[in-house]
Coordinates of N, CA, C and O in Angstrom, one line a residue:
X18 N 10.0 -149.4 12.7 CA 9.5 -148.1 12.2 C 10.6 -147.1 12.4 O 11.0 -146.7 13.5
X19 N 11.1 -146.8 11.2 CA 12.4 -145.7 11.4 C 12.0 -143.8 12.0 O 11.0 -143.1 11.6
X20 N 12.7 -143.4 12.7 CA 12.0 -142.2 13.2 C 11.5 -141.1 12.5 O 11.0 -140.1 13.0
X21 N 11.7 -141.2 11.2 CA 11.0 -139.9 9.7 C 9.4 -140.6 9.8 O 8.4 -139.8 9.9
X22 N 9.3 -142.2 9.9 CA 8.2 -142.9 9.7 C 7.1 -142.4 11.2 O 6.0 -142.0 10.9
X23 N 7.5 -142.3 12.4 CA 7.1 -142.1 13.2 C 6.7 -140.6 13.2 O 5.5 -140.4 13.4
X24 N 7.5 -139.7 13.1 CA 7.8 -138.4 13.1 C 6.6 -137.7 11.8 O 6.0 -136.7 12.0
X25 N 6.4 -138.4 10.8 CA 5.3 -138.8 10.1 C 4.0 -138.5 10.6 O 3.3 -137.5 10.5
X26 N 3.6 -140.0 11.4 CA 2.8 -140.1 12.3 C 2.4 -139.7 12.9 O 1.2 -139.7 13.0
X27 N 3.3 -138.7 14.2 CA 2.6 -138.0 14.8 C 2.2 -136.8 13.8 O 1.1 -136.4 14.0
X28 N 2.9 -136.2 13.0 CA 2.3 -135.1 12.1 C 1.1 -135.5 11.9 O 0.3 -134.7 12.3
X29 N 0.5 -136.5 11.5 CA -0.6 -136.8 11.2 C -1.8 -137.1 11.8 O -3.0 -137.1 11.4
X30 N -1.3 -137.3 12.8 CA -2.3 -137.4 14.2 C -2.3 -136.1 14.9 O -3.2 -135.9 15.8
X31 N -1.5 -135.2 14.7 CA -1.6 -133.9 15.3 C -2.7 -132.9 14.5 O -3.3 -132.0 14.9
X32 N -2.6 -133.5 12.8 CA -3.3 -132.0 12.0 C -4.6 -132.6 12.4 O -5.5 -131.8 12.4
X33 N -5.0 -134.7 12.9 CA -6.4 -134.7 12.9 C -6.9 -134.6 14.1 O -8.1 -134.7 14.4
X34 N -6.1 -134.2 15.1 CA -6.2 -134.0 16.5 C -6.5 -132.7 16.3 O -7.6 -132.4 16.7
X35 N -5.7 -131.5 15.6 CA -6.2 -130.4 15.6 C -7.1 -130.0 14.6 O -7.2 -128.8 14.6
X36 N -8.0 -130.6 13.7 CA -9.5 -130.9 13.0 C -10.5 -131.1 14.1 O -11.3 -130.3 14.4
X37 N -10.3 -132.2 14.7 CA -11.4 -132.8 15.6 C -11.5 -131.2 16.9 O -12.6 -130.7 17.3
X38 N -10.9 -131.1 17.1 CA -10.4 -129.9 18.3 C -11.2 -128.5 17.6 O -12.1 -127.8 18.1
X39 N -10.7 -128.5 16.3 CA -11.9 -127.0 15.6 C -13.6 -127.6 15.2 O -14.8 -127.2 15.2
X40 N -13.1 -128.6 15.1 CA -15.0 -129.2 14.8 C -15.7 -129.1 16.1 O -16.8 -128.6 16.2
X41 N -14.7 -129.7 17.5 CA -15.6 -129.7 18.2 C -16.1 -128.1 18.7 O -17.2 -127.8 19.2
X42 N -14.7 -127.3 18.5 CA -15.0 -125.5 18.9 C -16.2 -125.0 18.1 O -17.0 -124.3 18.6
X43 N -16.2 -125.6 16.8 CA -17.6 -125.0 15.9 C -18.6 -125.9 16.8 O -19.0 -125.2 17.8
X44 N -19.1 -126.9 16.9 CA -20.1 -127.6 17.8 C -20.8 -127.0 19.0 O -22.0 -127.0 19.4
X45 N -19.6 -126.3 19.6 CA -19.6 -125.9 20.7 C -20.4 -124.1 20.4 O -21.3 -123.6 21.1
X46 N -19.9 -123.7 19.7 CA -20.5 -121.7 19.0 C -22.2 -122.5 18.9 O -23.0 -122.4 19.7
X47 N -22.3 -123.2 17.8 CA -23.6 -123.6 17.3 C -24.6 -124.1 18.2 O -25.7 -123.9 18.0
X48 N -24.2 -124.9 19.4 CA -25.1 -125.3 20.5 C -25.2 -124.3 21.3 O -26.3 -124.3 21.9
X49 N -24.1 -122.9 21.6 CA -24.5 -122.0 22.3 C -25.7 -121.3 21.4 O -26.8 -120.9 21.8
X50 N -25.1 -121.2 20.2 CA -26.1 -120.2 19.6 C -27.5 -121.1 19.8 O -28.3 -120.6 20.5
X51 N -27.7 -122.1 19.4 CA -29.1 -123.0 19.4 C -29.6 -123.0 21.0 O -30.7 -123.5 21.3
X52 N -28.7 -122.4 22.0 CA -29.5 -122.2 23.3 C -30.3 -121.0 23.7 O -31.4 -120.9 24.4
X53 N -29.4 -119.8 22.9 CA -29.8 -118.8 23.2 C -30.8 -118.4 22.1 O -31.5 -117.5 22.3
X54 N -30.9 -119.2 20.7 CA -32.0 -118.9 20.5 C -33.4 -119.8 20.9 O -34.5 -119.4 20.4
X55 N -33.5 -120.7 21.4 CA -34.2 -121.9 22.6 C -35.1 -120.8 23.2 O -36.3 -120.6 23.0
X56 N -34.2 -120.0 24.0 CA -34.4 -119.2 25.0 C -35.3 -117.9 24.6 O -36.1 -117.2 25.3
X57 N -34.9 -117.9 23.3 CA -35.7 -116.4 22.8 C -37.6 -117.1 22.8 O -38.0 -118.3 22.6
X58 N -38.3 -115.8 23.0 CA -39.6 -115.9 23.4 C -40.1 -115.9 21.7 O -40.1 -114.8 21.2
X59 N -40.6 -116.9 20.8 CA -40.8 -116.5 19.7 C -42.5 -116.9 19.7 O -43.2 -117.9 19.7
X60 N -42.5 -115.3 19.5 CA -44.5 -115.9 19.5 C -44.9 -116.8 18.5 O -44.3 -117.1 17.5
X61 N -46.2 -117.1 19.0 CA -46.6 -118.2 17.3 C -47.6 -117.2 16.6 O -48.4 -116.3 17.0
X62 N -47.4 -117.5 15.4 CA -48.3 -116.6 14.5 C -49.4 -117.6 14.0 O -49.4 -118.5 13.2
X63 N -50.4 -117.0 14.6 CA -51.8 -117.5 14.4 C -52.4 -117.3 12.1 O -52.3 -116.1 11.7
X64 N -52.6 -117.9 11.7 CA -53.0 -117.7 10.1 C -54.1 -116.6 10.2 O -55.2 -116.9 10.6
X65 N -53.7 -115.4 9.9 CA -54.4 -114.1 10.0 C -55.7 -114.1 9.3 O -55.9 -114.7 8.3
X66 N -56.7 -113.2 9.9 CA -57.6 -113.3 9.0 C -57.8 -112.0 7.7 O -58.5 -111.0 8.1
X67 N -57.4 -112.1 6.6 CA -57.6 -111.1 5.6 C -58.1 -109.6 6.3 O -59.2 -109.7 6.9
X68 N -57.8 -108.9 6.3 CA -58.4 -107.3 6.7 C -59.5 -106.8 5.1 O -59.3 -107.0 4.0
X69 N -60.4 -106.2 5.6 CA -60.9 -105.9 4.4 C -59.7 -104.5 3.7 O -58.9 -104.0 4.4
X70 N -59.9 -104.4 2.7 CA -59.3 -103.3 2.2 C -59.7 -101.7 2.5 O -59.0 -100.7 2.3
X71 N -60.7 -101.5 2.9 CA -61.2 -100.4 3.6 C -60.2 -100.3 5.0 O -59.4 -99.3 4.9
X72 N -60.1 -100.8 5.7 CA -59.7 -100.6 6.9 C -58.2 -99.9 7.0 O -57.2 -100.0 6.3
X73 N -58.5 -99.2 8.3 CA -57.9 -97.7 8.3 C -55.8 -98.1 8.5 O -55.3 -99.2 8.8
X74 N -55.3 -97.2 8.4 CA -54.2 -97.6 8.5 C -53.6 -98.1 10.1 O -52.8 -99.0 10.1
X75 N -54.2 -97.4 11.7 CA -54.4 -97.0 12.8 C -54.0 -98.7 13.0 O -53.0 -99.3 13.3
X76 N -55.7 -99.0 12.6 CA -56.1 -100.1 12.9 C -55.3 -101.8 12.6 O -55.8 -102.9 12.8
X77 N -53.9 -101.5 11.9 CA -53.0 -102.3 11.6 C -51.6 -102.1 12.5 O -50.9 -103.0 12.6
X78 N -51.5 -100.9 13.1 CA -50.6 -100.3 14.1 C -49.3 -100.0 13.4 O -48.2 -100.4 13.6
X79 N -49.9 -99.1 12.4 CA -49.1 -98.0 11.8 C -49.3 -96.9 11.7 O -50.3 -96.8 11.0
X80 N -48.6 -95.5 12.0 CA -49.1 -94.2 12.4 C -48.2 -93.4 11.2 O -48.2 -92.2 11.0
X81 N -47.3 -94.2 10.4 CA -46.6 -93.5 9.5 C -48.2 -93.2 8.0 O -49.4 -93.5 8.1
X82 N -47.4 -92.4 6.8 CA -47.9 -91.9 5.9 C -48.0 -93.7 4.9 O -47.0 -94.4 4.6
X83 N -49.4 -94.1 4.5 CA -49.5 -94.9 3.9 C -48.1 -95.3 2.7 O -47.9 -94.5 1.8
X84 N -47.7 -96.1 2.7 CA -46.9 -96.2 0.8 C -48.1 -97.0 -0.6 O -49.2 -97.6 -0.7
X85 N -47.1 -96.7 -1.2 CA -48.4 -97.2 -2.6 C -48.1 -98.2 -3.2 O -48.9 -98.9 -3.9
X86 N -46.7 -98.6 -2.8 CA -45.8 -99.6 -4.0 C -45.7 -100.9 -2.9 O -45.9 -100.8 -1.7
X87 N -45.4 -101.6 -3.4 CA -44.8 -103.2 -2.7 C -43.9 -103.1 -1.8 O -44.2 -103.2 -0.6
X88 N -42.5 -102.9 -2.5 CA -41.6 -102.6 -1.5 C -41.2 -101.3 -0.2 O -40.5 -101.4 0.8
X89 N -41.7 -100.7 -0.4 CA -42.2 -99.5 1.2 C -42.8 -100.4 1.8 O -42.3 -100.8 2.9
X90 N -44.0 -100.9 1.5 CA -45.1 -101.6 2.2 C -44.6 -102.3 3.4 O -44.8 -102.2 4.6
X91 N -43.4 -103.8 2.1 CA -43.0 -104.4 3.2 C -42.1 -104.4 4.2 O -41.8 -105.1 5.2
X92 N -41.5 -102.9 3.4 CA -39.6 -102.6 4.5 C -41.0 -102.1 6.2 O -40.9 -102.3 7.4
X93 N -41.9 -101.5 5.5 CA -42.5 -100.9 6.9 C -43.5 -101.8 7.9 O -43.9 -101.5 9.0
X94 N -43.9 -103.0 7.0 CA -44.5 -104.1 7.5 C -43.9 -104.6 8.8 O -44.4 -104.7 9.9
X95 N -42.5 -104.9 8.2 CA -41.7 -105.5 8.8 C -40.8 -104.5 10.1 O -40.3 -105.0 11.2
X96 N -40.7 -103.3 9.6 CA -39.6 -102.2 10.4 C -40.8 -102.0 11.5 O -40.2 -101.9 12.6
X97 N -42.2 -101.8 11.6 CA -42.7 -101.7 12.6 C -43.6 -102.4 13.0 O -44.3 -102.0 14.0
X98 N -44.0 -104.0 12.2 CA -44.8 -104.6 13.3 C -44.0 -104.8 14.2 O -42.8 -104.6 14.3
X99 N -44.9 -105.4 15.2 CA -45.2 -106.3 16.6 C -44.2 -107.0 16.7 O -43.2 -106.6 17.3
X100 N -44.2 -108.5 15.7 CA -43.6 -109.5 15.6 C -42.2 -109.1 14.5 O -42.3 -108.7 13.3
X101 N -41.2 -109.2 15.1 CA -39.8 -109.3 14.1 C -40.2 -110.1 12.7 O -40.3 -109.7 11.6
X102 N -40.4 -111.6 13.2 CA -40.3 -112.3 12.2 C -41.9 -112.3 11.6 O -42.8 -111.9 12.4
X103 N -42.2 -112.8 10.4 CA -43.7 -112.9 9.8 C -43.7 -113.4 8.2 O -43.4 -112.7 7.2
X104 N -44.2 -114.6 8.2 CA -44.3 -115.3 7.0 C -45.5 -114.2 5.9 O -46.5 -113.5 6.1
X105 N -44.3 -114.9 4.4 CA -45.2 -114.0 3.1 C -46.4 -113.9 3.3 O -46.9 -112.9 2.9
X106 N -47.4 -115.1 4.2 CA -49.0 -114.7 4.4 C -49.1 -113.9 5.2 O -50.1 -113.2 5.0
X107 N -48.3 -113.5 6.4 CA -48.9 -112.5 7.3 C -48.0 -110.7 6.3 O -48.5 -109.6 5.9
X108 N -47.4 -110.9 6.3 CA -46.9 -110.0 5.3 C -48.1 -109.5 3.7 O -48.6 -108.5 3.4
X109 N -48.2 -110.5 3.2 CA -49.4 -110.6 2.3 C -50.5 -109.6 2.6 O -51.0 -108.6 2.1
X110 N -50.9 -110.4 3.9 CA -52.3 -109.5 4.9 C -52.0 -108.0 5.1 O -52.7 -107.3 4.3
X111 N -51.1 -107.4 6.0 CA -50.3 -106.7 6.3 C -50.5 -105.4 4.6 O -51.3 -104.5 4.4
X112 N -49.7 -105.9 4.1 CA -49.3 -105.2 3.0 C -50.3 -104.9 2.1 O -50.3 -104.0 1.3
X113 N -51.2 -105.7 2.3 CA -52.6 -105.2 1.5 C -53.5 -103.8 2.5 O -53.9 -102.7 2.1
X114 N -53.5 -104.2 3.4 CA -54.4 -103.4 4.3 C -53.1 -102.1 3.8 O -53.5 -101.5 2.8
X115 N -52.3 -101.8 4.1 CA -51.2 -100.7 3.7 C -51.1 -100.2 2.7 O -50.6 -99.1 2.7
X116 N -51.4 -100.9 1.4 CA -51.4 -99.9 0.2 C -53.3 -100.2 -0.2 O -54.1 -99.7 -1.1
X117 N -53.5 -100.8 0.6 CA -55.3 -100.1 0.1 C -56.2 -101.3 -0.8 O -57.4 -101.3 -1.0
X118 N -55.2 -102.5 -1.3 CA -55.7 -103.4 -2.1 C -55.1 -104.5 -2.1 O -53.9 -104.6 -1.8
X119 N -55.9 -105.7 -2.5 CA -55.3 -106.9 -2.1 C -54.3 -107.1 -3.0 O -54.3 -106.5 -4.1
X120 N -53.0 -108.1 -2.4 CA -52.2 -108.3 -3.1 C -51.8 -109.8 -3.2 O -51.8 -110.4 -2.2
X121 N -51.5 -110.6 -4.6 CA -51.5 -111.5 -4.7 C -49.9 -111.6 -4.3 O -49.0 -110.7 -4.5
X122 N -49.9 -113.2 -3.8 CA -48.4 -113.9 -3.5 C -47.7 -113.7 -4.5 O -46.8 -112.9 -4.3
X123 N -48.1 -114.4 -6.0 CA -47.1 -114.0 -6.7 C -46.9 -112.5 -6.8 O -46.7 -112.2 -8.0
X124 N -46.8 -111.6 -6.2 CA -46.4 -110.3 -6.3 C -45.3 -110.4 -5.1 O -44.1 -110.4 -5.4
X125 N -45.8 -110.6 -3.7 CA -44.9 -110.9 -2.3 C -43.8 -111.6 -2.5 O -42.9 -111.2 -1.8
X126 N -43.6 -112.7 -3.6 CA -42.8 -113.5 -3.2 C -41.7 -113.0 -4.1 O -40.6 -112.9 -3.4
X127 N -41.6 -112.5 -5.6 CA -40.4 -112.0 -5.9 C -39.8 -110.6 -5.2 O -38.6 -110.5 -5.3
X128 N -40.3 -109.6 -4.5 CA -39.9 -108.4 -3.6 C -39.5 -109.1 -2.9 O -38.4 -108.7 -2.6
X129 N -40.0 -110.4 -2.0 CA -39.0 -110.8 -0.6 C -37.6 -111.1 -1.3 O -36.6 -110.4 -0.9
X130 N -37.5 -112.3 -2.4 CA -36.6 -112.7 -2.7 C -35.5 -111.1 -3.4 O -34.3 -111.2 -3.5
X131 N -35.9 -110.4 -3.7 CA -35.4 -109.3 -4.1 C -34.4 -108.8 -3.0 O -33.2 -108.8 -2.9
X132 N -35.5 -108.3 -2.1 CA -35.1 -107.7 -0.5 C -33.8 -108.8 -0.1 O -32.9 -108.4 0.6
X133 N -33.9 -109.7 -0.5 CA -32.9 -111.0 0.5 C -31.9 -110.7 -0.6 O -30.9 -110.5 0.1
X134 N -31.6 -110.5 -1.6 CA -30.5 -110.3 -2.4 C -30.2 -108.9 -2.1 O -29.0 -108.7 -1.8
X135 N -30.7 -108.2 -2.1 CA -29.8 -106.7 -1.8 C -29.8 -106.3 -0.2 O -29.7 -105.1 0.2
X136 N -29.9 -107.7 0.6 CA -29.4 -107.4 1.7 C -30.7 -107.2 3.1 O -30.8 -107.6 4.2
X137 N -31.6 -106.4 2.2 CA -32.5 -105.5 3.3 C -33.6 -106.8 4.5 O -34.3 -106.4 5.5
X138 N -33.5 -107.9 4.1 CA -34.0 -108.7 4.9 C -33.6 -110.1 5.1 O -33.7 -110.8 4.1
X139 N -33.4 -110.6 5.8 CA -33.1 -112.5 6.3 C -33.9 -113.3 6.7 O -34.6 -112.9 7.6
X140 N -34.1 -114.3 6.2 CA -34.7 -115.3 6.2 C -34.6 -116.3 7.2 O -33.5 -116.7 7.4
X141 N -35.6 -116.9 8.0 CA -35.7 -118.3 9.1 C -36.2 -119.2 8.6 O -37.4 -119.2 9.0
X142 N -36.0 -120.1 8.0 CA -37.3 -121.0 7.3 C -38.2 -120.4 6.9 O -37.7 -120.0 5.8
X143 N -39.4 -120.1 6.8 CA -40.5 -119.8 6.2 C -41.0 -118.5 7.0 O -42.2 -118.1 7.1
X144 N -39.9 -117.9 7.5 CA -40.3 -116.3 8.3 C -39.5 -115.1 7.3 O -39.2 -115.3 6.1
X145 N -39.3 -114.4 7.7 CA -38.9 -113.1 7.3 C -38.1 -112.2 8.3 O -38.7 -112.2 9.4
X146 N -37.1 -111.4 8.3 CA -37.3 -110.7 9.3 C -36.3 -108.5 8.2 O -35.3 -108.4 7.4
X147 N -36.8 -107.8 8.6 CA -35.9 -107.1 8.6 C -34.6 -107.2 9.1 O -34.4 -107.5 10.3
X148 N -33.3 -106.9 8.0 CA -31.8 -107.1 8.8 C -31.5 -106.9 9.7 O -30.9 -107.7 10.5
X149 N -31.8 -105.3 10.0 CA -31.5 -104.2 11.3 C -32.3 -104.4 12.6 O -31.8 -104.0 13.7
X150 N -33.4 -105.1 12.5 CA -34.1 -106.1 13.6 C -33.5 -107.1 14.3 O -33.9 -107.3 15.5
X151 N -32.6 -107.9 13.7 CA -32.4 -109.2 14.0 C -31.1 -109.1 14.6 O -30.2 -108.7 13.9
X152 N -30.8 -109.3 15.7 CA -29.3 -109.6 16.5 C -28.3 -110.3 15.1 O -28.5 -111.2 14.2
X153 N -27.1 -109.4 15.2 CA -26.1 -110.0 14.3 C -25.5 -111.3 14.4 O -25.1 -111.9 13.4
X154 N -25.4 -112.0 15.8 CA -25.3 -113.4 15.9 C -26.7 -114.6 15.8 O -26.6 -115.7 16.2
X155 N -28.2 -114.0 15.0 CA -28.9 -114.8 14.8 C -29.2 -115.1 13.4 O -30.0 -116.0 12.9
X156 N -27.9 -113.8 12.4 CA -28.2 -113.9 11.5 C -27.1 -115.5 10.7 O -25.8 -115.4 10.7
X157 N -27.4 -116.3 10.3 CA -26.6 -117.5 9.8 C -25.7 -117.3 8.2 O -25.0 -118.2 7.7

């Protein structure tokens, strides 16, 4: 093996030595992050039961001025419940008792997807969360 041939070789074992070395550094960010979110307390959300539409705003645990439209509904669903995160059904519930009338999914589901394109909310699987809620390293 002449020494260009060798000299080769180690080039080549050094760029995959230094691949394997950044994969394992990403491995290593992603298992911390997957510890500390382990660690986070995430309540379970029980499948709510519909609020009638009469019921007062108080009684949802909101003290702001009611909105009328969809999107208010859910920036404030979300900006002041309880729970950070909350799936389109608890949102659905939520958002109905807040503008006064029931609201069908197909209405919920294009405003989330809206919200998630202009930024104003992130997604967990099948949760929701306002952006400004969520720790900047839990957003992916």
């Amino acid at each position: 093996m002449s020494e260009e041939s060798i000299a080769l070789r180690e080039a080549e074992l050094r760029r995959i030595l230094d691949d394997a070395t950044a994969e394992l550094e990403e491995l290593s960010v992603v298992k911390r992050y997957m510890a500390r979110r382990a660690q986070q307390a995430r309540p379970s959300v029980e499948t709510p039961t519909p609020a009638p539409v009469q019921q007062s705003l108080p009684q949802v645990g909101f003290t702001a001025s009611r909105p009328t439209t969809l999107t208010p509904a859910i920036v404030m669903a979300l900006k002041n419940g309880t729970n950070v995160w909350l799936t389109a059904r608890d949102l659905q519930t939520v958002v109905g008792s807040l503008i006064g009338r029931a609201v069908p999914m197909s209405s919920i589901s294009p405003k989330l997807t809206d919200l998630k394109n202009r930024g104003v909310i992130v997604r967990d699987d099948m949760k929701v969360a306002l952006k400004e809620r969520v720790p900047e390293e839990a957003i992916g």
